[in-house]
Amino acid sequence: MTFLELAKNRFSERFFSDKQIEKEKLDKILEAGQIVPTACNYQPQRFYVISSEEGLAKLKTVTPFHYNVPTMILVCYDLDVVWTQPNDRLLSNYNSGDQDASIAATTMMYEAEELGVHTIWIRGFDAKSVQETFQLPDNIIPVMMLGLGYPNEKSKPNPWHFKRNDISEFVKYI
Ligand SMILES: Cc1cc2nc3c(=O)[nH]c(=O)nc-3n(C[C@H](O)[C@H](O)[C@H](O)COP(=O)(O)O)c2cc1C
């Protein structure tokens, strides 16, 4: 399978079975998030694996979009490590944390897809509530959550999955 075929096969899973993902697969997925490019190679990405009963119960208090997933990776960046561009004239106090965390999350998402593990990208949460609930230090900034698991019998792509705007809306040759 080519990468483009793999990317086209992926869809957001919202119907997870109880089956936990294998530790070997989780380790490969985390490794995929480890080896990504980051600004100045500062590597500020941080992954919190939520799969314990206690962790999953806390998860349900911070987002309605948990979909009873058996494993959620909370992807953050470390504010004390991230590359910054304080004199950016357009974006004040710019740092690359969202980009560094997102490239890690994206790479993990496609590694999961290759391993037959379904995923859901979640940003429907209050970052401060996540920090507080999971007792993260102030310098750890939650960016997104990546749900990982196997589909149940209701699994199917949401209609949104099939709505793709024309490529001419995205691409401009300048
Ligand atoms: C930045 C971002 C935030 C998202 N947040 C949520 C979310 O909080 N809840 C949810 O159900 N889906 C969320 N999604 C999934 C999108 O709704 C989904 O990717 C989009 O509708 C396209 O569908 P597809 O992933 O099946 O192709 C998010 C996706 C991205 C990239």
mmCIF file of C-alpha atoms and ligand atoms in Angstrom:
data_model
loop_
_atom_site.group_PDB
_atom_site.id
_atom_site.type_symbol
_atom_site.label_atom_id
_atom_site.label_comp_id
_atom_site.label_asym_id
_atom_site.label_seq_id
_atom_site.Cartn_x
_atom_site.Cartn_y
_atom_site.Cartn_z
ATOM 1 C CA MET A 1 0.000 0.000 0.000
ATOM 2 C CA THR A 2 1.304 3.461 -0.850
ATOM 3 C CA PHE A 3 1.289 6.205 1.755
ATOM 4 C CA LEU A 4 -1.488 8.030 -0.104
ATOM 5 C CA GLU A 5 -3.632 4.884 -0.053
ATOM 6 C CA LEU A 6 -3.003 4.543 3.684
ATOM 7 C CA ALA A 7 -3.924 8.213 4.210
ATOM 8 C CA LYS A 8 -7.128 7.808 2.192
ATOM 9 C CA ASN A 9 -8.115 4.716 4.195
ATOM 10 C CA ARG A 10 -7.962 6.595 7.503
ATOM 11 C CA PHE A 11 -11.107 8.031 9.001
ATOM 12 C CA SER A 12 -12.018 9.305 12.460
ATOM 13 C CA GLU A 13 -13.184 6.350 14.538
ATOM 14 C CA ARG A 14 -15.990 7.100 16.980
ATOM 15 C CA PHE A 15 -17.150 3.537 17.711
ATOM 16 C CA PHE A 16 -14.508 1.684 19.692
ATOM 17 C CA SER A 17 -14.687 -1.855 21.027
ATOM 18 C CA ASP A 18 -13.456 -2.717 24.532
ATOM 19 C CA LYS A 19 -10.396 -4.473 23.128
ATOM 20 C CA GLN A 20 -7.198 -2.853 24.356
ATOM 21 C CA ILE A 21 -4.398 -2.242 21.867
ATOM 22 C CA GLU A 22 -1.311 -4.403 22.196
ATOM 23 C CA LYS A 23 1.680 -2.974 24.095
ATOM 24 C CA GLU A 24 3.994 -3.667 21.117
ATOM 25 C CA LYS A 25 1.724 -1.590 18.879
ATOM 26 C CA LEU A 26 1.489 1.220 21.431
ATOM 27 C CA ASP A 27 5.286 1.290 21.697
ATOM 28 C CA LYS A 28 5.640 1.589 17.913
ATOM 29 C CA ILE A 29 3.068 4.380 17.822
ATOM 30 C CA LEU A 30 4.910 6.274 20.570
ATOM 31 C CA GLU A 31 8.213 5.754 18.755
ATOM 32 C CA ALA A 32 6.632 7.291 15.647
ATOM 33 C CA GLY A 33 5.915 10.379 17.755
ATOM 34 C CA GLN A 34 9.439 10.393 19.143
ATOM 35 C CA ILE A 35 11.349 10.547 15.866
ATOM 36 C CA VAL A 36 9.585 13.479 14.190
ATOM 37 C CA PRO A 37 11.187 16.747 13.129
ATOM 38 C CA THR A 38 10.730 19.615 15.595
ATOM 39 C CA ALA A 39 11.839 23.242 15.515
ATOM 40 C CA CYS A 40 15.608 23.371 16.186
ATOM 41 C CA ASN A 41 15.239 19.701 17.175
ATOM 42 C CA TYR A 42 14.279 20.902 20.678
ATOM 43 C CA GLN A 43 11.815 17.958 20.937
ATOM 44 C CA PRO A 44 9.241 19.556 23.261
ATOM 45 C CA GLN A 45 6.530 16.969 22.508
ATOM 46 C CA ARG A 46 5.238 15.089 25.556
ATOM 47 C CA PHE A 47 2.888 12.104 25.521
ATOM 48 C CA TYR A 48 0.674 11.069 28.423
ATOM 49 C CA VAL A 49 -0.830 7.632 27.878
ATOM 50 C CA ILE A 50 -4.274 7.331 29.451
ATOM 51 C CA SER A 51 -5.390 3.702 29.649
ATOM 52 C CA SER A 52 -5.843 2.926 33.348
ATOM 53 C CA GLU A 53 -9.357 2.739 34.786
ATOM 54 C CA GLU A 54 -8.621 5.830 36.876
ATOM 55 C CA GLY A 55 -7.172 7.760 33.922
ATOM 56 C CA LEU A 56 -10.069 6.905 31.635
ATOM 57 C CA ALA A 57 -12.550 7.965 34.328
ATOM 58 C CA LYS A 58 -10.772 11.331 34.581
ATOM 59 C CA LEU A 59 -10.765 11.604 30.790
ATOM 60 C CA LYS A 60 -14.549 11.408 30.755
ATOM 61 C CA THR A 61 -14.735 14.451 33.027
ATOM 62 C CA VAL A 62 -12.665 16.649 30.672
ATOM 63 C CA THR A 63 -14.158 15.861 27.261
ATOM 64 C CA PRO A 64 -17.457 14.582 25.937
ATOM 65 C CA PHE A 65 -15.483 13.270 22.926
ATOM 66 C CA HIS A 66 -13.941 10.254 24.661
ATOM 67 C CA TYR A 67 -15.957 7.683 22.674
ATOM 68 C CA ASN A 68 -15.136 5.076 25.359
ATOM 69 C CA VAL A 69 -11.728 4.706 23.789
ATOM 70 C CA PRO A 70 -9.489 2.156 25.564
ATOM 71 C CA THR A 71 -6.314 4.231 25.121
ATOM 72 C CA MET A 72 -5.963 7.972 24.714
ATOM 73 C CA ILE A 73 -2.630 9.700 24.184
ATOM 74 C CA LEU A 74 -2.696 13.251 25.484
ATOM 75 C CA VAL A 75 -0.201 15.133 23.324
ATOM 76 C CA CYS A 76 1.380 18.199 24.900
ATOM 77 C CA TYR A 77 4.463 20.363 24.560
ATOM 78 C CA ASP A 78 6.823 21.648 27.190
ATOM 79 C CA LEU A 79 6.825 25.445 27.326
ATOM 80 C CA ASP A 80 10.295 25.384 28.909
ATOM 81 C CA VAL A 81 11.745 23.455 25.953
ATOM 82 C CA VAL A 82 9.859 24.716 22.905
ATOM 83 C CA TRP A 83 11.417 26.986 20.262
ATOM 84 C CA THR A 84 10.141 30.562 20.410
ATOM 85 C CA GLN A 85 10.114 33.556 18.073
ATOM 86 C CA PRO A 86 9.385 36.457 20.443
ATOM 87 C CA ASN A 87 9.869 39.182 17.829
ATOM 88 C CA ASP A 88 7.428 37.782 15.257
ATOM 89 C CA ARG A 89 5.662 40.864 13.888
ATOM 90 C CA LEU A 90 2.423 38.998 13.077
ATOM 91 C CA LEU A 91 2.106 36.572 16.008
ATOM 92 C CA SER A 92 3.338 37.913 19.326
ATOM 93 C CA ASN A 93 5.272 35.497 21.564
ATOM 94 C CA TYR A 94 5.058 32.833 18.905
ATOM 95 C CA ASN A 95 6.261 29.342 19.759
ATOM 96 C CA SER A 96 6.299 26.191 17.637
ATOM 97 C CA GLY A 97 4.623 23.969 20.244
ATOM 98 C CA ASP A 98 1.401 23.373 18.331
ATOM 99 C CA GLN A 99 3.391 22.471 15.224
ATOM 100 C CA ASP A 100 5.823 20.195 17.068
ATOM 101 C CA ALA A 101 3.002 18.419 18.917
ATOM 102 C CA SER A 102 0.863 18.150 15.774
ATOM 103 C CA ILE A 103 3.558 16.604 13.629
ATOM 104 C CA ALA A 104 4.137 14.061 16.404
ATOM 105 C CA ALA A 105 0.406 13.374 16.684
ATOM 106 C CA THR A 106 0.004 13.071 12.907
ATOM 107 C CA THR A 107 2.903 10.659 12.600
ATOM 108 C CA MET A 108 1.479 8.550 15.446
ATOM 109 C CA MET A 109 -1.931 8.618 13.768
ATOM 110 C CA TYR A 110 -0.586 7.163 10.527
ATOM 111 C CA GLU A 111 1.629 4.653 12.307
ATOM 112 C CA ALA A 112 -1.518 3.461 14.105
ATOM 113 C CA GLU A 113 -3.354 3.257 10.791
ATOM 114 C CA GLU A 114 -0.592 1.104 9.360
ATOM 115 C CA LEU A 115 -0.864 -1.208 12.370
ATOM 116 C CA GLY A 116 -4.638 -1.562 11.930
ATOM 117 C CA VAL A 117 -5.376 0.576 14.990
ATOM 118 C CA HIS A 118 -8.172 3.114 14.501
ATOM 119 C CA THR A 119 -7.797 6.692 15.725
ATOM 120 C CA ILE A 120 -9.684 9.852 16.606
ATOM 121 C CA TRP A 121 -8.113 13.323 16.892
ATOM 122 C CA ILE A 122 -9.707 15.302 19.735
ATOM 123 C CA ARG A 123 -9.413 18.982 20.581
ATOM 124 C CA GLY A 124 -12.805 19.418 22.207
ATOM 125 C CA PHE A 125 -11.540 20.116 25.716
ATOM 126 C CA ASP A 126 -10.525 22.976 27.970
ATOM 127 C CA ALA A 127 -6.729 22.865 28.204
ATOM 128 C CA LYS A 128 -6.673 24.253 31.766
ATOM 129 C CA SER A 129 -9.146 21.598 32.956
ATOM 130 C CA VAL A 130 -6.942 18.920 31.392
ATOM 131 C CA GLN A 131 -3.865 20.357 33.132
ATOM 132 C CA GLU A 132 -5.677 20.412 36.468
ATOM 133 C CA THR A 133 -7.398 17.035 36.199
ATOM 134 C CA PHE A 134 -4.220 15.190 35.260
ATOM 135 C CA GLN A 135 -2.096 17.361 37.594
ATOM 136 C CA LEU A 136 0.256 18.479 34.867
ATOM 137 C CA PRO A 137 2.773 21.231 35.636
ATOM 138 C CA ASP A 138 2.031 24.710 34.254
ATOM 139 C CA ASN A 139 4.765 24.380 31.612
ATOM 140 C CA ILE A 140 3.056 21.354 30.030
ATOM 141 C CA ILE A 141 0.569 22.623 27.433
ATOM 142 C CA PRO A 142 -2.093 20.175 26.203
ATOM 143 C CA VAL A 143 -2.506 20.365 22.414
ATOM 144 C CA MET A 144 -4.694 17.423 21.411
ATOM 145 C CA MET A 145 -5.680 13.883 22.310
ATOM 146 C CA LEU A 146 -5.267 10.874 20.034
ATOM 147 C CA GLY A 147 -7.732 8.081 20.712
ATOM 148 C CA LEU A 148 -6.512 4.592 19.812
ATOM 149 C CA GLY A 149 -8.412 1.326 19.585
ATOM 150 C CA TYR A 150 -10.270 -1.191 17.498
ATOM 151 C CA PRO A 151 -13.657 -0.580 15.881
ATOM 152 C CA ASN A 152 -16.902 -2.094 17.145
ATOM 153 C CA GLU A 153 -19.747 -3.297 14.918
ATOM 154 C CA LYS A 154 -21.145 0.251 14.565
ATOM 155 C CA SER A 155 -17.923 1.587 13.077
ATOM 156 C CA LYS A 156 -18.286 3.695 9.971
ATOM 157 C CA PRO A 157 -16.930 7.025 8.739
ATOM 158 C CA ASN A 158 -18.935 10.122 9.609
ATOM 159 C CA PRO A 159 -20.480 11.770 6.485
ATOM 160 C CA TRP A 160 -18.046 14.663 7.023
ATOM 161 C CA HIS A 161 -15.249 12.277 6.095
ATOM 162 C CA PHE A 162 -16.440 12.231 2.492
ATOM 163 C CA LYS A 163 -16.785 15.996 2.150
ATOM 164 C CA ARG A 164 -13.479 17.161 0.712
ATOM 165 C CA ASN A 165 -13.237 20.590 -0.856
ATOM 166 C CA ASP A 166 -11.734 20.887 -4.286
ATOM 167 C CA ILE A 167 -7.938 20.951 -4.307
ATOM 168 C CA SER A 168 -8.025 24.349 -6.039
ATOM 169 C CA GLU A 169 -9.397 25.828 -2.789
ATOM 170 C CA PHE A 170 -6.241 24.781 -0.955
ATOM 171 C CA VAL A 171 -3.485 25.229 -3.486
ATOM 172 C CA LYS A 172 -2.346 28.480 -5.020
ATOM 173 C CA TYR A 173 0.723 28.790 -7.209
ATOM 174 C CA ILE A 174 2.241 32.185 -6.460
HETATM 175 C C1 LIG B 1 -7.675 19.834 15.046
HETATM 176 C C2 LIG B 1 -8.776 18.797 15.064
HETATM 177 C C3 LIG B 1 -9.658 18.782 16.119
HETATM 178 C C4 LIG B 1 -10.663 17.786 16.179
HETATM 179 N N1 LIG B 1 -11.463 17.693 17.299
HETATM 180 C C5 LIG B 1 -12.419 16.769 17.339
HETATM 181 C C6 LIG B 1 -13.236 16.627 18.504
HETATM 182 O O1 LIG B 1 -13.040 17.297 19.515
HETATM 183 N N2 LIG B 1 -14.250 15.705 18.473
HETATM 184 C C7 LIG B 1 -14.465 14.886 17.389
HETATM 185 O O2 LIG B 1 -15.377 14.061 17.425
HETATM 186 N N3 LIG B 1 -13.682 14.980 16.282
HETATM 187 C C8 LIG B 1 -12.679 15.889 16.240
HETATM 188 N N4 LIG B 1 -11.865 15.969 15.124
HETATM 189 C C9 LIG B 1 -12.087 15.073 13.972
HETATM 190 C C10 LIG B 1 -12.699 15.836 12.779
HETATM 191 O O3 LIG B 1 -14.063 16.127 13.037
HETATM 192 C C11 LIG B 1 -12.537 14.963 11.524
HETATM 193 O O4 LIG B 1 -11.176 14.747 11.265
HETATM 194 C C12 LIG B 1 -13.176 15.613 10.291
HETATM 195 O O5 LIG B 1 -14.575 15.726 10.448
HETATM 196 C C13 LIG B 1 -12.907 14.801 9.008
HETATM 197 O O6 LIG B 1 -13.356 13.457 9.160
HETATM 198 P P1 LIG B 1 -12.353 12.225 9.025
HETATM 199 O O7 LIG B 1 -11.257 12.393 10.060
HETATM 200 O O8 LIG B 1 -13.204 11.010 9.290
HETATM 201 O O9 LIG B 1 -11.781 12.240 7.638
HETATM 202 C C14 LIG B 1 -10.819 16.877 15.099
HETATM 203 C C15 LIG B 1 -9.899 16.910 14.031
HETATM 204 C C16 LIG B 1 -8.876 17.834 14.033
HETATM 205 C C17 LIG B 1 -7.843 17.800 12.910
#
